[in-house]
CSV table of C-alpha atoms and ligand atoms in Angstrom, one decimal:
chain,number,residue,atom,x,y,z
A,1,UNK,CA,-23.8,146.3,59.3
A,2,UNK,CA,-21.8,143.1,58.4
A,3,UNK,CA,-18.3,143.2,60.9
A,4,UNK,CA,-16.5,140.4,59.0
A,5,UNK,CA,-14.0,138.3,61.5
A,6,UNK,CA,-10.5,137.7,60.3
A,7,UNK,CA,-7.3,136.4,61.5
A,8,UNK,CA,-4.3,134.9,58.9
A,9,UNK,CA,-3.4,135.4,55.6
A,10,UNK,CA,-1.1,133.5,53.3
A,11,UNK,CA,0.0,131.9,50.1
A,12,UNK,CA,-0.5,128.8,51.2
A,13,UNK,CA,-2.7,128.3,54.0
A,14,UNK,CA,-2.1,124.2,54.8
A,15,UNK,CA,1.6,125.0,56.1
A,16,UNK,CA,0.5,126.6,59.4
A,17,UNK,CA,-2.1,123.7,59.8
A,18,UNK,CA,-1.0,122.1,62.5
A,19,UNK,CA,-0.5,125.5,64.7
A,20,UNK,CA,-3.0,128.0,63.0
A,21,UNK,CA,-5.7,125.3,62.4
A,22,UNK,CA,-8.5,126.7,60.1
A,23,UNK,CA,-8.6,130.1,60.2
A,24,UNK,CA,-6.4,131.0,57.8
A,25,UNK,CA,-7.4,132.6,54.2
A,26,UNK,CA,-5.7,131.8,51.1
A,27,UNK,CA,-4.2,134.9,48.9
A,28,UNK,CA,-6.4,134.9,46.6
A,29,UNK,CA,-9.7,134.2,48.3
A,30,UNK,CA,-8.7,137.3,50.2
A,31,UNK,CA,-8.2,139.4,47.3
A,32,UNK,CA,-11.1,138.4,45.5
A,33,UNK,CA,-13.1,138.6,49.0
A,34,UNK,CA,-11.7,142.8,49.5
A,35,UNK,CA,-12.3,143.4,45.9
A,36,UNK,CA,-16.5,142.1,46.1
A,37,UNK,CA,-16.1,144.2,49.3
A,38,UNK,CA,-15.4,147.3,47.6
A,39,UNK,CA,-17.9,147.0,44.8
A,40,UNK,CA,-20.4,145.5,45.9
A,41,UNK,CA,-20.7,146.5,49.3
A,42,UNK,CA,-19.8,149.6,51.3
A,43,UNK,CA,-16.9,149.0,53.5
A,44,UNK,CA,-16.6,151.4,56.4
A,45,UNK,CA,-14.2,151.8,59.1
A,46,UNK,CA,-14.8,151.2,62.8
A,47,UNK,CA,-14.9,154.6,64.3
A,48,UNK,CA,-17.8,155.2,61.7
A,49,UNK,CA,-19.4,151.8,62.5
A,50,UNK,CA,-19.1,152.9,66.3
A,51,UNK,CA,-20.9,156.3,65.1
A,52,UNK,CA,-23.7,154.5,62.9
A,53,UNK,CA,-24.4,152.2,65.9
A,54,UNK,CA,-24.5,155.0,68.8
A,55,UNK,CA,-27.4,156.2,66.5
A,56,UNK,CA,-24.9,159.2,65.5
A,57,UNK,CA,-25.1,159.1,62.2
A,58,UNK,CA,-26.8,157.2,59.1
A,59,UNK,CA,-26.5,153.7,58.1
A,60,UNK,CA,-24.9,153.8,54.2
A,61,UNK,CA,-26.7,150.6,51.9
A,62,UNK,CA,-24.9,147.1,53.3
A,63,UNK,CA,-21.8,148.4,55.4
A,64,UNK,CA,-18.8,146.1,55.9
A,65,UNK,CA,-16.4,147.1,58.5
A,66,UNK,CA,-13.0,144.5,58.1
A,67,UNK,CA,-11.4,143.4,60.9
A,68,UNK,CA,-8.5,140.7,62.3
A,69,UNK,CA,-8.0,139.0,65.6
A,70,UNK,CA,-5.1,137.9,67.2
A,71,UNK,CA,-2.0,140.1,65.6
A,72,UNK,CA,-0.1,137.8,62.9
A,73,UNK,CA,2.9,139.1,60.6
A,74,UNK,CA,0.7,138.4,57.9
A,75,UNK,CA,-1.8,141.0,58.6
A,76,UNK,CA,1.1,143.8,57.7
A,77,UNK,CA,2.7,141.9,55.1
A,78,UNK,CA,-0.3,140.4,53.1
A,79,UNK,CA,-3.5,141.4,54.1
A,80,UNK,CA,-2.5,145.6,54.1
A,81,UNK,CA,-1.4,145.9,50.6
A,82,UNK,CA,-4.2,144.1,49.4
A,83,UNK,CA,-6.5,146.2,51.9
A,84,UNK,CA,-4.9,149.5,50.5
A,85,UNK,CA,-5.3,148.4,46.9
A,86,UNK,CA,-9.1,147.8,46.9
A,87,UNK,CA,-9.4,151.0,49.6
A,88,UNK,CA,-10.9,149.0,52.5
A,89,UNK,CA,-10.1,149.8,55.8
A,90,UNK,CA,-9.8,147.7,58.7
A,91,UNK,CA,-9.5,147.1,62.4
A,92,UNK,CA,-6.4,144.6,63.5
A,93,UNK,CA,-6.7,143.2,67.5
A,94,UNK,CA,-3.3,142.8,68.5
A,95,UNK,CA,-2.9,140.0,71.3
A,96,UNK,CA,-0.3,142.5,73.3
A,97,UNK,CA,1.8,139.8,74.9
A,98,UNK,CA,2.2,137.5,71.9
A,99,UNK,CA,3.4,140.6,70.0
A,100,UNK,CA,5.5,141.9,73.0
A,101,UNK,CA,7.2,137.9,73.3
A,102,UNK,CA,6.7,137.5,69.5
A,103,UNK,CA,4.8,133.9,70.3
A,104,UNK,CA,1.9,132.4,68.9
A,105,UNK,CA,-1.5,132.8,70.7
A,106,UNK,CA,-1.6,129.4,73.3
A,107,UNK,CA,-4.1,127.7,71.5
A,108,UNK,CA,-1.9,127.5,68.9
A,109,UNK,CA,1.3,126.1,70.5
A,110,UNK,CA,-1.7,123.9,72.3
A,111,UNK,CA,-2.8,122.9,68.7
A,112,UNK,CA,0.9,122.2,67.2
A,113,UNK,CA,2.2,120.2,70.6
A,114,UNK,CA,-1.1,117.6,70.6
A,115,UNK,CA,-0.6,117.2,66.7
A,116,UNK,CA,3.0,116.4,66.3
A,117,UNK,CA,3.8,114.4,69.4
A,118,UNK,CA,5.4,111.3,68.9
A,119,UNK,CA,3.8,109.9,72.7
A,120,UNK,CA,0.7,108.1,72.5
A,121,UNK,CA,-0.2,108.8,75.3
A,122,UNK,CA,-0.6,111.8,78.1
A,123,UNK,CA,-1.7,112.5,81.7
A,124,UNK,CA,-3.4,115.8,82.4
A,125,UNK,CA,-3.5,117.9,85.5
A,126,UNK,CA,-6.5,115.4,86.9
A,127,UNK,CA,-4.5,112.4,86.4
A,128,UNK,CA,-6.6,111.7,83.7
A,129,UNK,CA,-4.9,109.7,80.9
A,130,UNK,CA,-6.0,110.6,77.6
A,131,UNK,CA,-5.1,108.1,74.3
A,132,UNK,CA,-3.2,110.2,71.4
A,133,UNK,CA,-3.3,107.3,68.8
A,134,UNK,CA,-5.6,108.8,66.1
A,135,UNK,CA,-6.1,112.1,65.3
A,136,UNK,CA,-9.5,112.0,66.3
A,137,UNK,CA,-8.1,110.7,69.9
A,138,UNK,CA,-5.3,113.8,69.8
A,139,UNK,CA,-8.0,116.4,69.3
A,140,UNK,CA,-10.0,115.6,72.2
A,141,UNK,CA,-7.4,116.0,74.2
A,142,UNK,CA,-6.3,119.1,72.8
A,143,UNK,CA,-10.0,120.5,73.6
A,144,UNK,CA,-9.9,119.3,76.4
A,145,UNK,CA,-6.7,121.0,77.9
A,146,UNK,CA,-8.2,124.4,75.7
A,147,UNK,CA,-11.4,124.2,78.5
A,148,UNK,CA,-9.5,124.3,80.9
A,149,UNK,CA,-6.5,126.5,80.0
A,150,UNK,CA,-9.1,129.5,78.7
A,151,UNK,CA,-10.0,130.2,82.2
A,152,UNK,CA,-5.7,130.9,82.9
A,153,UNK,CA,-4.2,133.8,82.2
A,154,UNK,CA,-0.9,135.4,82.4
A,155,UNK,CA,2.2,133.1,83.7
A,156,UNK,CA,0.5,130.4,85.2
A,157,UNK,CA,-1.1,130.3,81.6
A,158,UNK,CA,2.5,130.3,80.3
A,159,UNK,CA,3.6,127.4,82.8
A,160,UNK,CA,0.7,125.5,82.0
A,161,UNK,CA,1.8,125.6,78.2
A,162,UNK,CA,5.0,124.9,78.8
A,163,UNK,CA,4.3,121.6,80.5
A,164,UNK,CA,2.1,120.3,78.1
A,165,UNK,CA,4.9,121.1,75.3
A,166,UNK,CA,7.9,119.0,77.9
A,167,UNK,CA,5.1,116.2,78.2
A,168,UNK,CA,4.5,115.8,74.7
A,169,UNK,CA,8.1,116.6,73.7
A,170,UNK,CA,6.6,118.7,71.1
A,171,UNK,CA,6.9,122.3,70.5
A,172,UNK,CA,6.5,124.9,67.5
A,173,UNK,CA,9.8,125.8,66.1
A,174,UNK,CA,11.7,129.6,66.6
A,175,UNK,CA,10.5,130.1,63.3
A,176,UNK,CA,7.1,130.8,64.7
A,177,UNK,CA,8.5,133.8,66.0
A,178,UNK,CA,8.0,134.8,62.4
A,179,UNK,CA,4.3,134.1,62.1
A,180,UNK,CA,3.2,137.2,64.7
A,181,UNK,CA,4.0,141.0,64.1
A,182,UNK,CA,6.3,143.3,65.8
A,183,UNK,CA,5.5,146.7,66.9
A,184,UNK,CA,7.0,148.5,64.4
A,185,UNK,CA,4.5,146.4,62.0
A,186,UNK,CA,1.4,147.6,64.4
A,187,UNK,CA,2.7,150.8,64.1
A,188,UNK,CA,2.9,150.6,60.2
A,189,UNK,CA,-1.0,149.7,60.2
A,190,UNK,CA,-1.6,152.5,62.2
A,191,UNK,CA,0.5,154.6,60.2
A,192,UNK,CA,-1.6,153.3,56.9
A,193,UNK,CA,-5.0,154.4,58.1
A,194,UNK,CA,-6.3,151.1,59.4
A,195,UNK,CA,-7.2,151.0,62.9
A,196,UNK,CA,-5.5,148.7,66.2
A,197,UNK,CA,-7.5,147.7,69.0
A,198,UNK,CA,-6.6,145.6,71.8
A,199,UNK,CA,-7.2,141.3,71.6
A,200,UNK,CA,-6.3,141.1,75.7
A,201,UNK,CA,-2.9,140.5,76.8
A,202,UNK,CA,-2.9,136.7,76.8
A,203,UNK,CA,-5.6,135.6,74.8
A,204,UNK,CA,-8.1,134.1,78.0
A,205,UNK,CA,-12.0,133.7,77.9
A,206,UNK,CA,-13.2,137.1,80.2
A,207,UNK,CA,-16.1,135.2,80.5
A,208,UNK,CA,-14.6,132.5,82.9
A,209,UNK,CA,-12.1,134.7,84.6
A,210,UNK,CA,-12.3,136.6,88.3
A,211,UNK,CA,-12.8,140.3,87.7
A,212,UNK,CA,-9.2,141.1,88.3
A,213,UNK,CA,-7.8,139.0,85.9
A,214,UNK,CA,-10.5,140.8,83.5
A,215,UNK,CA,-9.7,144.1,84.5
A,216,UNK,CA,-6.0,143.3,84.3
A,217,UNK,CA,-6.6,142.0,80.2
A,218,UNK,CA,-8.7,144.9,79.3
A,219,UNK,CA,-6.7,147.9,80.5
A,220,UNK,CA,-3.4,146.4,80.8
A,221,UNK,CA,-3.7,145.6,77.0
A,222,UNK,CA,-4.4,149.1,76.5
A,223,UNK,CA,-1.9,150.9,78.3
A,224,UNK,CA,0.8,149.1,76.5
A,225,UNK,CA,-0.4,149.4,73.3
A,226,UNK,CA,-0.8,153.1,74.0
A,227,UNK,CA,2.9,153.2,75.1
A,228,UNK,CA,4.1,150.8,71.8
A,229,UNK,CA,1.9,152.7,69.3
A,230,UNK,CA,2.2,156.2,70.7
A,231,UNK,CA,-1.9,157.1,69.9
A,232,UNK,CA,-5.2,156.2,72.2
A,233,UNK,CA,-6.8,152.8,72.2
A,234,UNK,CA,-10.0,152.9,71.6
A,235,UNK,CA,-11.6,149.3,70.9
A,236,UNK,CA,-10.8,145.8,72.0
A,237,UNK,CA,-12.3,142.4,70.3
A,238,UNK,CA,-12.9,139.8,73.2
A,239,UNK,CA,-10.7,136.4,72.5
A,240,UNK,CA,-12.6,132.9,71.9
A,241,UNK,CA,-10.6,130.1,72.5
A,242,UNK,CA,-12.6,127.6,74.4
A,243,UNK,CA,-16.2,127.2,75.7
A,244,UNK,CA,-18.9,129.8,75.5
A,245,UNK,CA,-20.2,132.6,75.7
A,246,UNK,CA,-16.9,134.8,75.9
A,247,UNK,CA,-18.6,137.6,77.1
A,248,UNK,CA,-20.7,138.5,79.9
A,249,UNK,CA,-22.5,141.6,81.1
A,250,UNK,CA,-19.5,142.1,83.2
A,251,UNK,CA,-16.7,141.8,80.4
A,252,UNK,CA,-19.1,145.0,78.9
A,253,UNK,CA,-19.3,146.9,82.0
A,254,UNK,CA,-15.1,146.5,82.6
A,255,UNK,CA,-14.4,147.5,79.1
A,256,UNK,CA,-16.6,150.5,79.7
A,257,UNK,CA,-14.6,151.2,82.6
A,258,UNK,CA,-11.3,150.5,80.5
A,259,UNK,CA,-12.0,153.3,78.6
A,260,UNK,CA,-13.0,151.3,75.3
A,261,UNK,CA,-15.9,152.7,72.8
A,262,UNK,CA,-16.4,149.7,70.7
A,263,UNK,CA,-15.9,145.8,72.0
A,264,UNK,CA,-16.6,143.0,68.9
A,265,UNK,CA,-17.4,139.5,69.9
A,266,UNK,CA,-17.5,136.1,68.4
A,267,UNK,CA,-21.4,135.8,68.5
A,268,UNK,CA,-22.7,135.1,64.5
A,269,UNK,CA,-24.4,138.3,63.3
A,270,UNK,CA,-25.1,141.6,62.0
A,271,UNK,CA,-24.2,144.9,64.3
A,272,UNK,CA,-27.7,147.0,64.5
A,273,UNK,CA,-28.5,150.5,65.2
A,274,UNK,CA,-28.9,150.9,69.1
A,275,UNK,CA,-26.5,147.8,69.5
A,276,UNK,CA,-24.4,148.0,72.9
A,277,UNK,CA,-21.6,149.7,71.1
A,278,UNK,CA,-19.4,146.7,73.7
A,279,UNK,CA,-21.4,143.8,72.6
A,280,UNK,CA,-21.0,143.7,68.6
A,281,UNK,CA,-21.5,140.7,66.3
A,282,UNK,CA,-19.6,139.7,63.4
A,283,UNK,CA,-20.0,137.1,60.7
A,284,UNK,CA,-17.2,134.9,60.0
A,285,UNK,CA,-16.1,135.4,56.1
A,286,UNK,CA,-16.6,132.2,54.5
A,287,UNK,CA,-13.5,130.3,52.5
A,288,UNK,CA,-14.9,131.0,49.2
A,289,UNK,CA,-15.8,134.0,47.2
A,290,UNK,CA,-19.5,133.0,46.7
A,291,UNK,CA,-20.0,131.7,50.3
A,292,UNK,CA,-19.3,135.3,51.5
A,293,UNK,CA,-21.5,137.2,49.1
A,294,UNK,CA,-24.4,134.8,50.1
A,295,UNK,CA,-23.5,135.3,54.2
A,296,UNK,CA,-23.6,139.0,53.3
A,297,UNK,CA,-26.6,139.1,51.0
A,298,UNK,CA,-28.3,136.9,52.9
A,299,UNK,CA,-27.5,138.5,56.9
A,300,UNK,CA,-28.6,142.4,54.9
A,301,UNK,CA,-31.7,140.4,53.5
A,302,UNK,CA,-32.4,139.6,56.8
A,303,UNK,CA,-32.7,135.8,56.8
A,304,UNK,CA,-32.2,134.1,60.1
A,305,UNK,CA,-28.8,132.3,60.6
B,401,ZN,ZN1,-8.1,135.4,69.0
């Protein structure tokens, strides 16, 4: 089963470069992506893909199963009707405290502060000083501070980002606000058929956190969505934002315990029969039409990576 890994689509995808980076999908890649989807393939939705895994019921020819990390506006206002058009359902991963604060996931405002600044220079929490001259010299940094601020959650996270945005004297505009979803919009997805699971509260690596912190993202994130959406979460997709792995047998076991019965990860693949229903693959959709028909055709065929 292919689970195809999502997060943005728009119009025009080079406006959000400097805070989305690369992951977002042009308009009409996507469509012509959902519409190969639903002829060519057999697109399934999660709670079926949880069922085929658990060995509960058969695997239908190629299975595709949608989803989207991280909880951007343009999920509801793009992506949905095009979804509902071709008949594809899909799984959205809302990042609860981006939504809640309507604020862009950290690596974002990360990206946007280390790209725009105007200093050429900058000090990190090490009194290292790091040169911001080129762009090549700006995205070190910028990786650099991710390492570190993946294993942060919560509001030191949040005063971490804030520094780095007074140092640099760059910040993403209130206009961003506009770039994540409300609840009502979660709700409306919900509402359409398509299923919300839970992207953590503040977007960390659980692979690089103390167990509290991990428990704290996994059910935390739940319980509010519960309250917000008003029906039972049942599936959570584990944030990548720096370093790897960003998962460990111990993010599986606490999202057992959270009450979860499917977990996706970042890990390249295809999701098997007998798969930890907690530990799924997905393949990241290509930016083309015919890069994404030869990752499908050639993952089902089983070729290696
Ligand atoms: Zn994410």
């Amino acid at each position: 089963m292919g689970i195809l890994m999502y997060h943005s689509v728009m119009e025009n995808p080079n406006v959000v470069a400097d805070s989305l980076g690369a992951i977002v999908h042009s308009t009409r890649v996507f469509e012509a992506q959902m519409q190969m989807v639903a002829r060519d393939f057999h697109p399934v939705n999660l709670e079926e893909a949880g069922r085929y895994v658990m060995g509960e019921a058969e695997f239908p020819k190629w299975p595709v199963v949608v989803t989207f990390d991280d909880g951007y506006a343009d999920n509801y206002e793009v992506a949905m009707p095009i979804l509902n058009r071709c008949g594809v359902p899909a799984a959205f991963y809302i990042t609860v405290d981006c939504v809640e604060r309507k604020t862009l996931p950290w690596p974002s405002r990360l990206r946007f502060a280390f790209r725009t600044t105007r200093r050429k220079t900058w000090v990190d929490e090490a009194e290292t000083p790091w040169r911001l001259a080129s762009p090549e010299e700006r995205e070190r940094a910028y990786l650099s501070a991710c390492d570190r601020f993946c294993k942060l959650t919560g509001m030191v996270l949040e005063r971490g980002v804030k520094k780095i945005e007074l140092d640099l004297d760059a910040k993403v505009g209130d206009e961003s606000r506009n770039l994540m979803m409300d609840w009502e919009q979660v709700r409306g997805l919900s509402r359409n058929g398509h299923i919300v699971g839970s992207h953590t509260m503040t977007h960390p690596n659980l692979a690089f956190l103390e167990i509290e912190d991990v428990r704290h993202e996994l059910s935390e994130s739940k319980r509010q969505m519960e309250n917000r959406i008003g029906t039972a979460i049942h599936h959570v997709s584990y944030p990548c934002p720096a370093l790897f792995p960003n998962w460990t047998q111990q993010t599986t076991e606490e999202s057992q315990r959270a009450g979860y019965k499917t977990a996706v990860t970042t890990t390249n693949g295809l999701a098997h029969e007998r798969d930890n229903p907690l530990e799924l693959r997905r393949l990241g959709p290509t930016k083309t039409l015919d890069g994404l028909r030869w990752n499908l055709e050639r993952a089902f065929a089983g070729w290696p990576g």
